[in-house]
Amino acid sequence: MSSFPPASTSASASAFTSASSAPLHLGVALDGAGRHPAAWREPGARPGELFTARYWAGLAAEAETGLLDFVSFEDSLTLQSSPADGPEGPDGPDGRTDRVRGRLDAVLVAARVAPLTRHIGLVPAVTATHTEPFHISKAIATLDHVSRGRAGLWIQVSGLPDEARHFGRRTGPLEEAELHAEAADHVEVIRRLWDSWEDDAEIRDVATGRFVDRDKLHYIDFEGRHFSVRGPSITPRPPQGQPVVGASGDGEASYALVARSTDVGYVPAHDGDGTRAAVAAIRRAREATGLAAQPLHLFGDLTVFLDADAPAAAARLERLDALAGLPYGGGGAVFTGSPGELADLLLERREAGLSGFVLRPGVIGHDLPAITRDLVPELQRRGVFRRAYEADTLRGLLGLDRPANRYAAHPAA
Amino acid sequence: MTSKPLKQIHLAAHFPGVNNTTVWSDPAAGSHIDFDSFVHFARTAERARFDFLFLAEGLRLREQGGQIYDLDVVGRPDTFTVLAALAAVTERLGLTGTINSTFNEPYEVARQFATLDHLSEGRAAWNVVTSWDAFTGENFRRGGFLPREERYSRAKEFLETANGLFDSWNGTEIAADPGAGVFLRDARAGAFAHRGQHFDIEGRFNVPRSPQGRPVIFQAGDSDEGREFAASSADAIFGRDGTLEAGRAFYADVKGRLAKYGRTHDELKILPAATFVLGDTDAEAHEIAHEVRRRQVSGQTAIKFLEHVWNRDLSAYDPDGPLPDIDPEVGENTVALGRASVRQFRDPLETARQWRRLAEAKNLSIRELVISTTADQTFVGSAATVAEQIDTLVQADAADGFILVPHITPGGLDDFADTVVPLLQERGVFRTEYAGTTLRDHLGLDVPRPASGRQTVAS
Ligand SMILES: Cc1cc2nc3c(=O)[nH]c(=O)nc-3n(C[C@H](O)[C@H](O)[C@H](O)COP(=O)(O)O)c2cc1C
C-alpha cells in the first residue's frame, strides 16, 4: 500500500490551494533534445534519432518510471528559429545550421507513444491559430480513446508571419488579444464537440434497428467571430469526457484564455512575487468568467539544469552556452542546481498559489533522468509526491472529476 | 498454357465502419471505437502478410430526412491518431488513411503524413478524397465553399503542393554532428513556395524527408475526373467493382490513361473494395451470405436506401410491398446528406424505371430489390473457392488485388487470414513473408526522388 494521500476527488476549488501537505503535481515538457540550443551536442542527446518513434517512446517511458503526471510534446507549424540573432530577422527562419531544426507532429507522437505507456498523461501542443477545431477535437478525443483516458492538450497561438504564410489564408497577423480570443473560441468548439455525444448515445438496439439514440447526439451550433461549426463530432465522447486542456499564462493577453478555457494554466515561475501576481491575475479573470467554482490548476513553468550541486550545474550551463555561442536566454524561468535544491524551490514557489510544475529539461538526455531518478525520490522522501500511480486517467491523476455532459438532459429534480 | 508469369496479389484490410456493410447487430460484433478492436484487426492483417490496413473517413454524421442517420454504425475515431497508435503495435503493415483535400490545408496534412511515415518507419499512405459538399463544410472554418467541379482541381493542386513540401527536404540535410556543431548541412532545408489558384503559400517545411520520401498515394473517386486524377498522380486506385467484366473494363480504362502521363502499367495498382463470406462448403457460404445480406438490409434500411434514389420521404411505404409508383424527385438530393453513394445515381428517373422493370419481372418487394441491386458479396464460398476467385480475377487483369471489407468488427478477417491466405500462398500468388519493411516495398513501388532536385552535397 502506498502512504501517498489519494488525489482529491472533490471538484471544489479548495482542492487546488497550495496547502503545504498537498501532493505536488509534476509534468515534463519535451522539445527536441532539450531547451538549451546546444542540448543536442551533449553526450547522450541522440540528435540523430529525433525523428524516430524509438526516441519519443524512450522519453515517455522514462517520464513514466518517474511517476510524473504527464509528458507534453512541443510543436509548431514552422521551422524552429531564434529570431533575435537570425539573419532573416524576427519574421522568418534564422537560417542557422548549428541548432535542432525540424520536428514531428505532436499529436501523432503522443498517439504513437500511447500504446507503449500505461499511466502517464500525454499532452501534445496544438496551434489554434491555423488549425480546424473540428479536426483537433476528434484527434484529441481519439488520443483519449487510444490511451484510455490519458489525453491532454496544450493550446497555443501564433502571431508569426512566416507561420501564417504556410497557410496563406490570413491577410495579416491578428493582434495578441485577438489571437487569444480566437484560441478561446477554438477551445470552446473543441469542448462542445467532446460533449456532442452523450456517453450512452450508442445503444445498439436490435429490436428497433437503431445503432445510436440520435436524441443523445447534439449539434453544437457555434458561431464566433472567426468561424462557425455545426457539429456533432464524428468521434464519440472520449473516456475522460473532457480531456485536460492547458495553456500558457505568460502575459496579460493570455490570462483570459487560461481563465476561460483551461483546466491547467502554465505560469513562468520566475520568482515568488512575479508568480503570485500572475496567479492573482488569472484567478481574478477566472472569477470574472463565472467559472471560479470549477477547478483550475496553475503550474509553474521552469527550465531545469540539474547536477550534483549548484556549481556543477552552473558549469554545465556555461559549457552549453559556450557551445551555443551565447548565454542561454530561452525565455521563461530557469533553475540550475541540485535536485535537492530544486525540491526546496518547488515547495517554496508553490506558496505563490501553484499546485504543480511543468519542468523543461535543459538537456533531455541528462536532465530528464535527473528529474525521474533524483528529484522525484527527493520529493517522495519529503512526502509530497506519489509513490505509485493512483489513477488510470490524467484527470484522475490531477484530482479532476469527470465532468458532466453539458448537453445531457438533467434528471428530473 | 500461357507463359505469362503469375501476378502477385496485393491484399489490404478495410476496417469495417459506417455503412451498412457492417452487421453491428451480430453478437460477434465488437466496438468500432475501442482501440483494442483496431489492434486485433491490424494484427490479423499483419499476421496474414497483408499490404496495408485501410481507414475510411467522414467529416460529418450522415443525415436523412433532416435527422442523423441511426440505422448503421455511427461515429469513428480520427484517422491520423489511430494510425499513429497502430504503428506502435505493428511492424510491417502499411497504414492508409483517407484524408479529404477540401477541408484541410497542405502544410498541416503534409506534416501529418510525413510524421506518420517517420513514426511507422515507412508505412504511410494517403487516400486522397474530394468530397466537397456544403453539408460537410458546415463543420469547418471555411465552410462549404467549393463548387463540385472544383473538387479535383483543388485536390490536384493540394497534392502537388504537398509533394512540393515532401520534396523540400531531400534526405541528406541532417548531419546531427555534435563534434562539428552542424545539425543541418543545408541552411535552406525545407524551403518551398507554391503559387496557384487554390494555394499561395511559401516558407519552410518542418518535417525532414521521411523513409518513403512521400506517402503512397491512393485515389477513390470513380468519376471520369477521378480516374484521370488517379492516372496522373496516384500509386493505387480504390475501385468499387470486383466483378470480372466490370473490373476488367475499369482496369483497362484506368491503366490505359497512364501512358499520357509518362507512366508505366505497373506504377498504378488497381485495388477494388471487396466483401466476402466464407463457409465450410460453398453451399454453406451461400446460405450465410444470404443471411448476412438480410441483416445488412433491414426493412428500414431498404426504405432509406430507396430514398437515396427517390430523393423524397418514403417512410409510408411497406418494405415488403412493391416499389413506389411515384417518381423520384429530380435535382439536388436534399434527403440523404453526407453520402458518396447518392452520387452513383446520376439519373434517378432512369434508375427507378430499371428497378421497377426488374422488380416486376422477378416479383421483388422493396427490400428484396434493394438486396439484389446493392452489391452482393464479392467472394462467397469455401476457402478454396474464394482463393480461386481472387486469383482468377487478378490473373485476368480485373484487379491487382483487393481491399477486403469484412462485415464483422474486429474479428471478421480472422477466418480469411487462417484459411484463404495459406491457399493463395500455396498457389504462389501471395507472399509468405514480407520482402521489405515499407509499404512501397510491399507494393513494388519505387521511392520517389525529390522533384525539386535541390542539390545538397552529402559529406
Ligand atoms: C470505393 C470508394 C471509397 C470511398 N471512400 C471515401 C471515404 O472514406 N471518405 C470520403 O470522404 N469519400 C470517400 N469516397 C468518395 C470519393 O473519394 C470521392 O470524393 C467522391 O466520390 C467524389 O468524387 P467522384 O465524383 O470522382 O466520385 C469513396 C469513393 C469510392 C469510389
Tab-separated table of C-alpha atoms in Angstrom, chain A residues 1-409:
chain	number	residue	atom	x	y	z
A	1	MET	CA	0.000	0.000	0.000
A	2	SER	CA	1.134	3.488	-0.737
A	3	SER	CA	1.250	6.020	2.054
A	4	PHE	CA	0.679	8.716	-0.521
A	5	PRO	CA	-2.601	10.566	0.022
A	6	PRO	CA	-5.022	9.760	-2.775
A	7	ALA	CA	-5.802	12.533	-5.181
A	8	SER	CA	-8.760	14.538	-4.108
A	9	THR	CA	-11.929	13.698	-5.917
A	10	SER	CA	-13.544	16.887	-4.794
A	11	ALA	CA	-14.379	19.311	-7.548
A	12	SER	CA	-14.248	22.263	-5.214
A	13	ALA	CA	-11.671	24.955	-5.769
A	14	SER	CA	-10.250	24.239	-2.328
A	15	ALA	CA	-8.632	21.105	-3.668
A	16	PHE	CA	-6.330	23.354	-5.629
A	17	THR	CA	-4.944	25.520	-2.916
A	18	SER	CA	-1.338	25.061	-2.056
A	19	ALA	CA	-1.696	23.712	1.460
A	20	SER	CA	1.785	22.519	2.242
A	21	SER	CA	0.616	18.960	2.851
A	22	ALA	CA	-0.963	18.714	-0.605
A	23	PRO	CA	0.761	16.496	-3.113
A	24	LEU	CA	2.692	18.187	-5.846
A	25	HIS	CA	1.866	17.584	-9.479
A	26	LEU	CA	4.677	17.271	-11.940
A	27	GLY	CA	4.799	17.249	-15.712
A	28	VAL	CA	7.717	17.367	-18.065
A	29	ALA	CA	7.753	19.345	-21.319
A	30	LEU	CA	9.777	17.797	-24.124
A	31	ASP	CA	11.146	19.595	-27.141
A	32	GLY	CA	13.821	18.178	-29.432
A	33	ALA	CA	16.964	17.374	-27.465
A	34	GLY	CA	16.083	19.840	-24.714
A	35	ARG	CA	15.518	23.515	-24.035
A	36	HIS	CA	19.096	24.619	-24.431
A	37	PRO	CA	20.071	25.324	-28.043
A	38	ALA	CA	23.244	23.271	-27.594
A	39	ALA	CA	21.441	20.388	-25.859
A	40	TRP	CA	21.719	18.204	-28.942
A	41	ARG	CA	25.517	18.330	-28.700
A	42	GLU	CA	25.640	16.789	-25.234
A	43	PRO	CA	26.650	13.175	-24.672
A	44	GLY	CA	23.545	11.010	-24.591
A	45	ALA	CA	21.464	13.512	-26.593
A	46	ARG	CA	20.880	11.166	-29.585
A	47	PRO	CA	20.356	14.001	-32.085
A	48	GLY	CA	20.210	11.575	-34.997
A	49	GLU	CA	17.099	9.938	-33.505
A	50	LEU	CA	14.877	12.978	-33.007
A	51	PHE	CA	12.607	11.871	-35.854
A	52	THR	CA	12.149	8.298	-34.696
A	53	ALA	CA	9.415	6.723	-32.605
A	54	ARG	CA	12.089	4.969	-30.536
A	55	TYR	CA	13.376	8.293	-29.209
A	56	TRP	CA	9.991	9.596	-28.053
A	57	ALA	CA	8.838	6.251	-26.690
A	58	GLY	CA	12.011	6.065	-24.621
A	59	LEU	CA	11.471	9.529	-23.153
A	60	ALA	CA	7.836	8.846	-22.288
A	61	ALA	CA	8.826	5.577	-20.634
A	62	GLU	CA	11.475	7.404	-18.606
A	63	ALA	CA	8.930	10.008	-17.501
A	64	GLU	CA	6.550	7.209	-16.551
A	65	THR	CA	9.147	5.480	-14.373
A	66	GLY	CA	9.296	8.794	-12.510
A	67	LEU	CA	5.507	8.598	-11.924
A	68	LEU	CA	5.055	12.032	-13.484
A	69	ASP	CA	1.519	13.268	-14.113
A	70	PHE	CA	2.155	13.928	-17.772
A	71	VAL	CA	4.600	14.457	-20.526
A	72	SER	CA	3.970	17.224	-23.037
A	73	PHE	CA	5.244	17.407	-26.603
A	74	GLU	CA	6.153	20.802	-28.036
A	75	ASP	CA	5.038	21.680	-31.552
A	76	SER	CA	4.751	24.475	-34.074
A	77	LEU	CA	3.748	24.904	-37.694
A	78	THR	CA	7.058	26.378	-38.731
A	79	LEU	CA	10.742	25.629	-38.578
A	80	GLN	CA	12.352	26.498	-35.246
A	81	SER	CA	14.026	29.845	-35.169
A	82	SER	CA	15.992	32.106	-32.891
A	83	PRO	CA	14.570	35.399	-34.102
A	84	ALA	CA	16.792	37.696	-32.101
A	85	ASP	CA	20.007	36.608	-33.753
A	86	GLY	CA	18.762	35.398	-37.127
A	87	PRO	CA	19.846	36.972	-40.387
A	88	GLU	CA	16.317	36.831	-41.736
A	89	GLY	CA	15.058	38.763	-38.756
A	90	PRO	CA	12.144	38.143	-36.470
A	91	ASP	CA	9.755	37.375	-39.326
A	92	GLY	CA	11.334	34.250	-40.633
A	93	PRO	CA	13.545	31.279	-40.024
A	94	ASP	CA	17.039	32.215	-38.993
A	95	GLY	CA	18.926	30.013	-41.443
A	96	ARG	CA	21.056	28.572	-38.651
A	97	THR	CA	22.561	25.150	-39.140
A	98	ASP	CA	24.011	24.676	-35.654
A	99	ARG	CA	20.733	24.009	-33.860
A	100	VAL	CA	17.982	21.414	-33.960
A	101	ARG	CA	15.646	22.138	-36.837
A	102	GLY	CA	12.558	20.178	-37.792
A	103	ARG	CA	10.010	18.408	-35.650
A	104	LEU	CA	7.260	15.819	-35.848
A	105	ASP	CA	3.564	16.464	-35.361
A	106	ALA	CA	2.985	16.347	-31.609
A	107	VAL	CA	-0.483	14.742	-31.666
A	108	LEU	CA	0.854	11.846	-33.734
A	109	VAL	CA	3.896	11.454	-31.486
A	110	ALA	CA	1.603	11.289	-28.451
A	111	ALA	CA	-0.575	8.694	-30.198
A	112	ARG	CA	2.467	6.656	-31.212
A	113	VAL	CA	3.612	6.556	-27.603
A	114	ALA	CA	0.169	5.863	-26.094
A	115	PRO	CA	0.079	2.054	-26.549
A	116	LEU	CA	3.571	1.796	-25.049
A	117	THR	CA	2.696	3.564	-21.788
A	118	ARG	CA	0.007	2.853	-19.219
A	119	HIS	CA	-0.380	5.626	-16.703
A	120	ILE	CA	1.234	8.840	-17.766
A	121	GLY	CA	-0.772	11.685	-19.293
A	122	LEU	CA	0.055	12.629	-22.900
A	123	VAL	CA	-0.220	16.299	-23.733
A	124	PRO	CA	0.572	17.432	-27.273
A	125	ALA	CA	0.860	21.105	-28.147
A	126	VAL	CA	-1.530	22.366	-30.819
A	127	THR	CA	-1.553	25.756	-32.526
A	128	ALA	CA	-5.104	27.078	-32.516
A	129	THR	CA	-4.343	29.889	-34.940
A	130	HIS	CA	-4.036	27.781	-38.074
A	131	THR	CA	-5.952	24.591	-37.322
A	132	GLU	CA	-9.558	23.455	-37.570
A	133	PRO	CA	-11.183	22.900	-34.177
A	134	PHE	CA	-13.249	20.055	-35.680
A	135	HIS	CA	-10.084	18.157	-36.622
A	136	ILE	CA	-8.323	18.895	-33.319
A	137	SER	CA	-11.346	17.873	-31.290
A	138	LYS	CA	-11.583	14.427	-32.876
A	139	ALA	CA	-7.799	13.976	-32.765
A	140	ILE	CA	-7.592	14.629	-29.037
A	141	ALA	CA	-10.763	12.608	-28.376
A	142	THR	CA	-9.107	9.753	-30.256
A	143	LEU	CA	-5.858	10.191	-28.336
A	144	ASP	CA	-8.019	9.791	-25.259
A	145	HIS	CA	-9.604	6.627	-26.688
A	146	VAL	CA	-6.275	5.043	-27.665
A	147	SER	CA	-4.670	5.931	-24.316
A	148	ARG	CA	-7.770	5.031	-22.289
A	149	GLY	CA	-8.211	8.412	-20.702
A	150	ARG	CA	-4.761	9.960	-20.643
A	151	ALA	CA	-5.077	12.717	-23.227
A	152	GLY	CA	-4.449	16.386	-22.695
A	153	LEU	CA	-3.972	19.339	-24.995
A	154	TRP	CA	-1.696	22.363	-24.720
A	155	ILE	CA	-3.328	25.043	-26.797
A	156	GLN	CA	-1.065	27.695	-28.276
A	157	VAL	CA	-1.365	30.731	-30.512
A	158	SER	CA	0.945	32.001	-33.198
A	159	GLY	CA	1.330	35.513	-34.488
A	160	LEU	CA	4.384	34.697	-36.588
A	161	PRO	CA	4.035	35.976	-40.133
A	162	ASP	CA	6.174	33.143	-41.529
A	163	GLU	CA	3.813	30.613	-39.990
A	164	ALA	CA	0.829	32.414	-41.486
A	165	ARG	CA	2.491	32.214	-44.902
A	166	HIS	CA	2.484	28.428	-44.588
A	167	PHE	CA	-1.298	28.591	-44.693
A	168	GLY	CA	-1.762	31.653	-46.808
A	169	ARG	CA	-5.314	32.370	-45.823
A	170	ARG	CA	-4.831	35.247	-43.435
A	171	THR	CA	-4.181	38.653	-44.864
A	172	GLY	CA	-2.321	39.903	-41.826
A	173	PRO	CA	-1.413	38.840	-38.330
A	174	LEU	CA	-4.018	39.220	-35.614
A	175	GLU	CA	-3.370	41.286	-32.506
A	176	GLU	CA	-2.292	39.329	-29.425
A	177	ALA	CA	-5.638	39.740	-27.719
A	178	GLU	CA	-7.495	38.687	-30.831
A	179	LEU	CA	-5.262	35.619	-31.272
A	180	HIS	CA	-6.111	34.566	-27.752
A	181	ALA	CA	-9.803	35.283	-28.218
A	182	GLU	CA	-9.771	33.101	-31.321
A	183	ALA	CA	-7.992	30.346	-29.380
A	184	ALA	CA	-10.649	30.582	-26.679
A	185	ASP	CA	-13.319	30.086	-29.352
A	186	HIS	CA	-11.289	27.179	-30.720
A	187	VAL	CA	-11.270	25.505	-27.306
A	188	GLU	CA	-14.955	26.249	-26.816
A	189	VAL	CA	-15.709	24.413	-30.064
A	190	ILE	CA	-13.454	21.515	-29.100
A	191	ARG	CA	-15.142	21.182	-25.732
A	192	ARG	CA	-18.647	21.375	-27.154
A	193	LEU	CA	-17.733	18.697	-29.695
A	194	TRP	CA	-16.441	16.423	-26.916
A	195	ASP	CA	-19.848	16.781	-25.285
A	196	SER	CA	-21.795	16.475	-28.530
A	197	TRP	CA	-22.172	12.759	-27.932
A	198	GLU	CA	-23.704	11.743	-24.644
A	199	ASP	CA	-21.854	8.874	-23.018
A	200	ASP	CA	-24.600	6.388	-23.738
A	201	ALA	CA	-25.519	7.562	-27.251
A	202	GLU	CA	-24.559	4.217	-28.775
A	203	ILE	CA	-27.489	1.931	-27.952
A	204	ARG	CA	-27.257	-0.954	-30.458
A	205	ASP	CA	-30.955	-1.569	-30.068
A	206	VAL	CA	-31.519	-4.619	-32.231
A	207	ALA	CA	-35.262	-4.544	-31.621
A	208	THR	CA	-35.725	-1.127	-33.248
A	209	GLY	CA	-32.716	-1.396	-35.586
A	210	ARG	CA	-31.148	1.732	-34.155
A	211	PHE	CA	-27.407	1.848	-33.570
A	212	VAL	CA	-27.466	5.238	-31.834
A	213	ASP	CA	-30.092	7.203	-29.996
A	214	ARG	CA	-29.988	10.375	-32.043
A	215	ASP	CA	-31.558	12.364	-29.211
A	216	LYS	CA	-28.217	11.894	-27.475
A	217	LEU	CA	-26.251	13.438	-30.315
A	218	HIS	CA	-26.133	17.228	-30.319
A	219	TYR	CA	-25.478	19.997	-32.779
A	220	ILE	CA	-23.129	22.494	-31.177
A	221	ASP	CA	-24.011	25.410	-33.468
A	222	PHE	CA	-21.059	27.549	-32.530
A	223	GLU	CA	-20.946	30.992	-34.099
A	224	GLY	CA	-17.891	33.119	-33.455
A	225	ARG	CA	-16.009	35.988	-34.956
A	226	HIS	CA	-13.589	33.783	-36.894
A	227	PHE	CA	-15.540	30.645	-37.648
A	228	SER	CA	-18.710	28.698	-37.102
A	229	VAL	CA	-19.066	24.961	-36.526
A	230	ARG	CA	-22.250	22.908	-36.634
A	231	GLY	CA	-21.354	19.509	-35.145
A	232	PRO	CA	-21.865	16.960	-33.788
A	233	SER	CA	-18.422	15.381	-33.640
A	234	ILE	CA	-17.886	12.219	-35.630
A	235	THR	CA	-15.966	10.730	-32.698
A	236	PRO	CA	-17.862	9.529	-29.634
A	237	ARG	CA	-17.240	11.275	-26.326
A	238	PRO	CA	-13.755	10.448	-25.059
A	239	PRO	CA	-13.193	8.354	-21.920
A	240	GLN	CA	-12.359	11.386	-19.777
A	241	GLY	CA	-15.405	13.222	-21.059
A	242	GLN	CA	-13.231	16.277	-21.380
A	243	PRO	CA	-9.506	15.677	-21.893
A	244	VAL	CA	-7.329	18.086	-19.927
A	245	VAL	CA	-6.858	21.440	-21.664
A	246	GLY	CA	-3.941	23.668	-20.769
A	247	ALA	CA	-2.459	26.938	-21.987
A	248	SER	CA	0.428	29.185	-21.023
A	249	GLY	CA	-0.356	32.245	-18.953
A	250	ASP	CA	2.646	34.314	-19.817
A	251	GLY	CA	1.370	37.829	-20.041
A	252	GLU	CA	-1.826	39.841	-19.776
A	253	ALA	CA	-3.138	38.860	-23.229
A	254	SER	CA	-3.137	35.174	-22.349
A	255	TYR	CA	-4.760	35.351	-18.913
A	256	ALA	CA	-8.309	35.468	-20.251
A	257	LEU	CA	-7.648	32.355	-22.354
A	258	VAL	CA	-6.249	30.470	-19.362
A	259	ALA	CA	-9.098	31.634	-17.163
A	260	ARG	CA	-11.905	30.903	-19.590
A	261	SER	CA	-10.731	27.798	-21.374
A	262	THR	CA	-8.335	25.619	-19.403
A	263	ASP	CA	-8.007	23.062	-16.643
A	264	VAL	CA	-4.311	23.839	-16.212
A	265	GLY	CA	-2.558	27.158	-16.687
A	266	TYR	CA	1.216	27.261	-17.020
A	267	VAL	CA	2.807	30.302	-15.390
A	268	PRO	CA	6.503	31.148	-15.656
A	269	ALA	CA	7.831	30.525	-12.143
A	270	HIS	CA	10.471	33.290	-12.185
A	271	ASP	CA	10.199	34.355	-8.573
A	272	GLY	CA	7.721	34.417	-5.738
A	273	ASP	CA	6.320	37.877	-6.379
A	274	GLY	CA	6.001	37.603	-10.143
A	275	THR	CA	4.356	34.216	-9.854
A	276	ARG	CA	1.999	35.455	-7.151
A	277	ALA	CA	0.963	38.393	-9.330
A	278	ALA	CA	0.297	36.169	-12.349
A	279	VAL	CA	-1.665	33.698	-10.221
A	280	ALA	CA	-3.756	36.506	-8.758
A	281	ALA	CA	-4.466	37.988	-12.193
A	282	ILE	CA	-5.559	34.623	-13.584
A	283	ARG	CA	-7.730	33.896	-10.543
A	284	ARG	CA	-9.389	37.305	-10.922
A	285	ALA	CA	-10.012	36.607	-14.588
A	286	ARG	CA	-11.442	33.212	-13.635
A	287	GLU	CA	-13.856	34.916	-11.225
A	288	ALA	CA	-14.901	37.291	-13.969
A	289	THR	CA	-15.799	34.416	-16.272
A	290	GLY	CA	-18.053	32.932	-13.613
A	291	LEU	CA	-16.059	29.709	-13.571
A	292	ALA	CA	-14.449	30.221	-10.174
A	293	ALA	CA	-16.144	27.111	-8.798
A	294	GLN	CA	-14.537	24.955	-11.481
A	295	PRO	CA	-11.107	23.662	-10.544
A	296	LEU	CA	-8.187	25.350	-12.272
A	297	HIS	CA	-4.667	24.111	-11.684
A	298	LEU	CA	-1.891	26.634	-12.014
A	299	PHE	CA	1.506	25.085	-12.642
A	300	GLY	CA	4.857	26.790	-12.510
A	301	ASP	CA	6.787	26.542	-15.758
A	302	LEU	CA	10.522	26.112	-15.223
A	303	THR	CA	13.539	25.097	-17.289
A	304	VAL	CA	15.946	22.994	-15.252
A	305	PHE	CA	19.639	22.121	-15.344
A	306	LEU	CA	20.223	19.512	-12.620
A	307	ASP	CA	23.587	18.321	-11.322
A	308	ALA	CA	25.215	17.196	-8.089
A	309	ASP	CA	25.372	20.748	-6.827
A	310	ALA	CA	24.828	24.330	-7.948
A	311	PRO	CA	28.399	24.974	-9.125
A	312	ALA	CA	28.348	21.800	-11.225
A	313	ALA	CA	25.053	22.809	-12.828
A	314	ALA	CA	26.298	26.334	-13.453
A	315	ALA	CA	29.466	24.964	-15.002
A	316	ARG	CA	27.458	22.723	-17.314
A	317	LEU	CA	25.229	25.594	-18.356
A	318	GLU	CA	28.336	27.673	-19.025
A	319	ARG	CA	29.781	24.922	-21.163
A	320	LEU	CA	26.494	24.658	-23.114
A	321	ASP	CA	26.410	28.420	-23.547
A	322	ALA	CA	29.945	28.368	-24.897
A	323	LEU	CA	28.920	25.720	-27.433
A	324	ALA	CA	25.888	27.758	-28.418
A	325	GLY	CA	27.944	30.916	-28.655
A	326	LEU	CA	25.734	32.971	-26.377
A	327	PRO	CA	24.255	32.819	-22.875
A	328	TYR	CA	21.022	30.871	-22.509
A	329	GLY	CA	18.053	33.161	-22.808
A	330	GLY	CA	15.345	30.797	-23.862
A	331	GLY	CA	12.640	32.844	-22.155
A	332	GLY	CA	10.827	31.695	-19.062
A	333	ALA	CA	12.235	30.802	-15.690
A	334	VAL	CA	15.466	28.850	-15.336
A	335	PHE	CA	16.792	26.796	-12.452
A	336	THR	CA	20.318	25.490	-12.102
A	337	GLY	CA	21.317	23.386	-9.113
A	338	SER	CA	20.880	20.056	-7.407
A	339	PRO	CA	17.667	18.023	-7.241
A	340	GLY	CA	17.520	18.756	-3.507
A	341	GLU	CA	17.732	22.484	-4.176
A	342	LEU	CA	15.077	22.192	-6.848
A	343	ALA	CA	12.800	20.362	-4.404
A	344	ASP	CA	13.296	23.267	-1.960
A	345	LEU	CA	12.489	25.758	-4.663
A	346	LEU	CA	9.356	23.959	-5.850
A	347	LEU	CA	7.978	23.730	-2.316
A	348	GLU	CA	8.735	27.377	-1.673
A	349	ARG	CA	7.491	28.621	-5.022
A	350	ARG	CA	4.181	26.790	-4.806
A	351	GLU	CA	3.266	29.036	-1.887
A	352	ALA	CA	2.592	31.594	-4.590
A	353	GLY	CA	-0.530	29.599	-5.396
A	354	LEU	CA	0.702	26.775	-7.593
A	355	SER	CA	-0.401	23.158	-7.379
A	356	GLY	CA	2.315	21.747	-9.575
A	357	PHE	CA	5.074	22.349	-12.059
A	358	VAL	CA	5.926	21.586	-15.606
A	359	LEU	CA	9.668	21.155	-15.912
A	360	ARG	CA	11.528	21.665	-19.159
A	361	PRO	CA	14.756	19.691	-19.195
A	362	GLY	CA	17.626	21.867	-20.389
A	363	VAL	CA	19.219	18.748	-21.846
A	364	ILE	CA	16.706	15.913	-22.087
A	365	GLY	CA	19.328	13.154	-22.092
A	366	HIS	CA	20.727	14.485	-18.817
A	367	ASP	CA	18.010	16.406	-17.032
A	368	LEU	CA	15.045	14.097	-17.656
A	369	PRO	CA	16.680	11.187	-15.800
A	370	ALA	CA	17.786	13.671	-13.139
A	371	ILE	CA	14.119	14.566	-12.659
A	372	THR	CA	12.842	10.992	-12.600
A	373	ARG	CA	15.692	9.395	-10.602
A	374	ASP	CA	16.842	12.168	-8.284
A	375	LEU	CA	14.215	14.874	-7.937
A	376	VAL	CA	11.246	12.517	-7.674
A	377	PRO	CA	12.775	10.338	-4.900
A	378	GLU	CA	13.681	13.538	-3.055
A	379	LEU	CA	10.080	14.768	-3.260
A	380	GLN	CA	8.850	11.330	-2.194
A	381	ARG	CA	11.113	11.431	0.871
A	382	ARG	CA	9.508	14.720	1.753
A	383	GLY	CA	6.076	13.156	1.421
A	384	VAL	CA	4.886	15.459	-1.368
A	385	PHE	CA	4.947	13.166	-4.369
A	386	ARG	CA	3.183	9.914	-5.220
A	387	ARG	CA	4.916	6.553	-4.782
A	388	ALA	CA	2.650	4.799	-7.253
A	389	TYR	CA	0.132	5.869	-9.842
A	390	GLU	CA	-3.159	6.229	-8.024
A	391	ALA	CA	-5.461	6.733	-11.028
A	392	ASP	CA	-5.882	5.491	-14.578
A	393	THR	CA	-6.699	8.770	-16.248
A	394	LEU	CA	-4.971	12.129	-16.496
A	395	ARG	CA	-7.957	13.821	-14.906
A	396	GLY	CA	-7.724	11.266	-12.116
A	397	LEU	CA	-4.032	11.962	-11.555
A	398	LEU	CA	-4.775	15.683	-11.403
A	399	GLY	CA	-7.681	15.181	-8.993
A	400	LEU	CA	-10.215	16.399	-11.519
A	401	ASP	CA	-13.661	14.824	-11.712
A	402	ARG	CA	-15.069	13.519	-14.938
A	403	PRO	CA	-17.312	16.416	-15.960
A	404	ALA	CA	-20.997	16.084	-16.651
A	405	ASN	CA	-22.049	16.497	-20.250
A	406	ARG	CA	-23.428	19.987	-20.901
A	407	TYR	CA	-25.991	18.633	-23.341
A	408	ALA	CA	-27.284	15.717	-21.302
A	409	ALA	CA	-30.806	16.175	-20.053
